[in-house]
Amino acid sequence: ERGHSLESIKASIEARKPDFDSYVDPQKQHADAVIEVLPTQLIPDDNERKVLRVRLVMKEGVKYFNPVYLFDEGSTVSWIPCGRKLSCS
């Protein structure tokens, strides 16, 4: 969209990895919450990478932090994804 090629974007990310490893990653151990954004595991051979997997990791015992649940705590959920859709009927 902004005139960058996929190769130049990947090269830019790779060039920043040493800084991430030195400065960002070590801070995770001190964080109250970490948000990870990764490629989906729901779509095999997903070359478009438009569907993402997001994980929120929260430290236990932090004052004023209440756990976040997608479903009620203790729920049992059974779900089979439908290919490129994120819901099934």
XYZ file of N, CA and C in Angstrom:
267
model
N 0.808 -1.192 0.000
C 0.000 0.000 0.000
C 0.856 1.263 0.000
N 2.015 1.202 0.600
C 2.847 2.403 0.710
C 4.087 2.328 -0.180
N 4.068 1.419 -1.138
C 5.166 1.350 -2.080
C 6.345 0.504 -1.635
N 6.197 -0.249 -0.546
C 7.279 -1.108 -0.085
C 7.055 -2.522 -0.603
N 8.126 -3.169 -1.005
C 8.006 -4.555 -1.440
C 8.050 -5.466 -0.214
N 7.509 -6.663 -0.364
C 7.524 -7.631 0.730
C 8.963 -7.935 1.151
N 9.851 -8.020 0.185
C 11.250 -8.313 0.482
C 11.896 -7.199 1.309
N 11.596 -5.938 0.982
C 12.188 -4.829 1.741
C 11.631 -4.775 3.161
N 10.362 -5.138 3.323
C 9.767 -5.170 4.662
C 10.418 -6.265 5.496
N 10.574 -7.454 4.905
C 11.217 -8.560 5.626
C 12.653 -8.208 5.995
N 13.374 -7.557 5.087
C 14.758 -7.157 5.365
C 14.810 -6.145 6.503
N 13.866 -5.226 6.534
C 13.805 -4.228 7.600
C 13.548 -4.886 8.953
N 12.634 -5.848 8.979
C 12.344 -6.569 10.225
C 13.570 -7.347 10.684
N 14.212 -8.042 9.771
C 15.418 -8.811 10.117
C 16.518 -7.900 10.654
N 16.657 -6.716 10.075
C 17.692 -5.776 10.517
C 17.434 -5.284 11.939
N 16.174 -5.290 12.367
C 15.828 -4.811 13.717
C 15.867 -5.908 14.774
N 15.990 -7.158 14.377
C 15.961 -8.259 15.341
C 17.024 -8.144 16.431
N 18.255 -7.751 16.122
C 19.236 -7.613 17.210
C 18.800 -6.604 18.276
N 18.188 -5.493 17.857
C 17.685 -4.517 18.829
C 16.550 -5.111 19.656
N 15.653 -5.849 18.995
C 14.557 -6.503 19.715
C 15.121 -7.461 20.757
N 16.074 -8.290 20.332
C 16.665 -9.270 21.248
C 17.392 -8.610 22.410
N 17.998 -7.459 22.168
C 18.766 -6.771 23.213
C 17.910 -5.932 24.149
N 16.877 -5.291 23.624
C 16.163 -4.287 24.420
C 14.693 -4.611 24.709
N 13.992 -5.194 23.754
C 12.557 -5.423 23.937
C 12.288 -6.754 24.638
N 12.825 -7.834 24.111
C 12.544 -9.163 24.651
C 12.891 -9.297 26.139
N 14.030 -8.767 26.608
C 14.337 -8.894 28.041
C 13.325 -8.198 28.956
N 12.581 -7.232 28.443
C 11.610 -6.517 29.274
C 10.357 -7.340 29.559
N 10.129 -8.411 28.801
C 8.938 -9.237 29.006
C 8.850 -9.756 30.435
N 9.989 -10.111 31.017
C 9.971 -10.682 32.363
C 9.498 -9.680 33.411
N 9.536 -8.390 33.115
C 9.105 -7.358 34.057
C 7.723 -6.795 33.722
N 7.135 -7.246 32.624
C 5.860 -6.686 32.155
C 4.677 -7.264 32.926
N 3.661 -6.438 33.152
C 2.414 -6.914 33.749
C 1.548 -7.608 32.704
N 1.699 -7.219 31.447
C 0.939 -7.836 30.356
C 1.776 -7.807 29.078
N 1.641 -8.860 28.288
C 2.335 -8.964 27.004
C 1.297 -9.357 25.957
N 1.284 -8.641 24.844
C 0.394 -8.972 23.728
C 1.259 -9.509 22.595
N 0.972 -10.739 22.178
C 1.705 -11.359 21.079
C 0.792 -11.430 19.858
N 1.292 -11.019 18.706
C 0.546 -11.085 17.449
C 1.348 -11.979 16.509
N 0.728 -13.098 16.116
C 1.416 -14.118 15.331
C 0.533 -14.567 14.171
N 1.110 -15.261 13.189
C 0.281 -15.808 12.109
C -0.700 -16.846 12.666
N -1.830 -17.014 12.011
C -2.828 -17.984 12.450
C -2.316 -19.408 12.303
N -2.888 -20.297 13.093
C -2.632 -21.727 12.930
C -3.897 -22.419 12.415
N -4.938 -21.632 12.124
C -6.216 -22.187 11.685
C -6.250 -22.484 10.196
N -5.447 -21.774 9.418
C -5.501 -21.910 7.966
C -4.179 -22.502 7.477
N -4.201 -23.769 7.039
C -2.971 -24.370 6.522
C -2.477 -23.612 5.286
N -1.183 -23.488 5.167
C -0.570 -22.821 4.008
C -1.146 -21.429 3.774
N -1.292 -20.653 4.841
C -1.837 -19.292 4.752
C -0.745 -18.346 4.268
N -0.701 -18.121 2.968
C 0.323 -17.243 2.400
C -0.057 -15.770 2.493
N -1.346 -15.482 2.608
C -1.794 -14.090 2.686
C -1.505 -13.487 4.054
N -1.552 -14.301 5.083
C -1.295 -13.882 6.473
C -2.160 -12.695 6.889
N -3.409 -12.702 6.443
C -4.331 -11.633 6.828
C -5.078 -11.981 8.111
N -5.111 -13.278 8.460
C -5.750 -13.718 9.695
C -4.646 -13.919 10.723
N -4.802 -13.294 11.876
C -3.757 -13.337 12.892
C -4.231 -14.047 14.149
N -3.270 -14.537 14.915
C -3.513 -15.140 16.222
C -2.974 -14.148 17.241
N -3.807 -13.734 18.171
C -3.398 -12.753 19.177
C -3.516 -13.401 20.547
N -2.475 -13.245 21.353
C -2.471 -13.823 22.695
C -2.139 -12.731 23.699
N -2.950 -12.650 24.745
C -2.711 -11.720 25.848
C -2.232 -12.536 27.034
N -1.031 -12.245 27.510
C -0.462 -12.925 28.668
C -0.387 -11.904 29.790
N -1.080 -12.205 30.899
C -1.122 -11.277 32.030
C -0.474 -11.923 33.253
N 0.312 -11.143 33.970
C 0.939 -11.621 35.196
C -0.134 -11.771 36.274
N -0.081 -12.866 37.020
C -1.039 -13.079 38.105
C -0.653 -12.250 39.319
N -1.657 -11.845 40.067
C -1.419 -11.166 41.330
C -1.130 -9.683 41.234
N -1.348 -9.071 40.078
C -1.116 -7.637 39.925
C -2.371 -6.902 40.394
N -2.202 -5.963 41.314
C -3.328 -5.218 41.864
C -4.096 -4.524 40.734
N -5.400 -4.610 40.781
C -6.333 -4.005 39.820
C -6.353 -4.702 38.459
N -5.616 -5.781 38.294
C -5.682 -6.571 37.064
C -6.640 -7.722 37.304
N -7.705 -7.799 36.540
C -8.598 -8.943 36.606
C -8.349 -9.798 35.380
N -8.345 -11.123 35.538
C -8.121 -11.985 34.374
C -9.146 -11.701 33.279
N -8.710 -11.846 32.036
C -9.576 -11.642 30.882
C -9.937 -13.017 30.330
N -11.225 -13.258 30.172
C -11.681 -14.536 29.643
C -12.532 -14.290 28.408
N -12.281 -15.053 27.355
C -13.110 -14.975 26.160
C -14.463 -15.625 26.437
N -14.434 -16.678 27.239
C -15.635 -17.373 27.685
C -15.647 -17.332 29.203
N -16.765 -17.689 29.801
C -16.831 -17.721 31.256
C -15.751 -18.645 31.801
N -15.130 -18.253 32.898
C -14.098 -19.069 33.528
C -14.669 -20.454 33.815
N -13.927 -21.484 33.447
C -14.361 -22.855 33.686
C -15.212 -23.445 32.577
N -15.515 -22.675 31.532
C -16.340 -23.180 30.426
C -15.596 -24.256 29.651
N -16.353 -25.170 29.080
C -15.802 -26.153 28.162
C -16.315 -25.793 26.775
N -15.412 -25.611 25.831
C -15.792 -25.170 24.496
C -15.279 -26.186 23.482
N -16.144 -26.591 22.574
C -15.764 -27.477 21.485
C -16.067 -26.748 20.180
N -15.050 -26.594 19.323
C -15.219 -25.824 18.102
C -14.297 -26.367 17.031
N -14.819 -26.543 15.839
C -14.017 -26.966 14.694
C -14.057 -25.834 13.679
N -12.904 -25.194 13.391
C -12.904 -24.069 12.453
C -13.276 -24.516 11.041
N -13.922 -23.609 10.314
C -14.369 -23.879 8.941
C -13.439 -23.210 7.934
N -12.298 -23.759 7.709
C -11.395 -23.234 6.688
C -11.065 -21.774 6.861
N -11.454 -20.954 5.896
C -11.093 -19.547 5.913
C -12.045 -18.703 6.757
N -13.142 -19.297 7.240
C -14.069 -18.561 8.097
C -13.667 -18.777 9.546
N -14.018 -17.854 10.404
C -13.688 -17.995 11.815
C -14.895 -18.411 12.643
N -15.978 -18.812 11.999
C -17.130 -19.311 12.744
C -17.777 -20.438 11.957
N -18.441 -21.304 12.658
C -19.152 -22.416 12.024
C -20.594 -22.382 12.468
N -21.461 -22.895 11.640
C -22.866 -22.956 12.044
C -23.183 -24.334 12.580
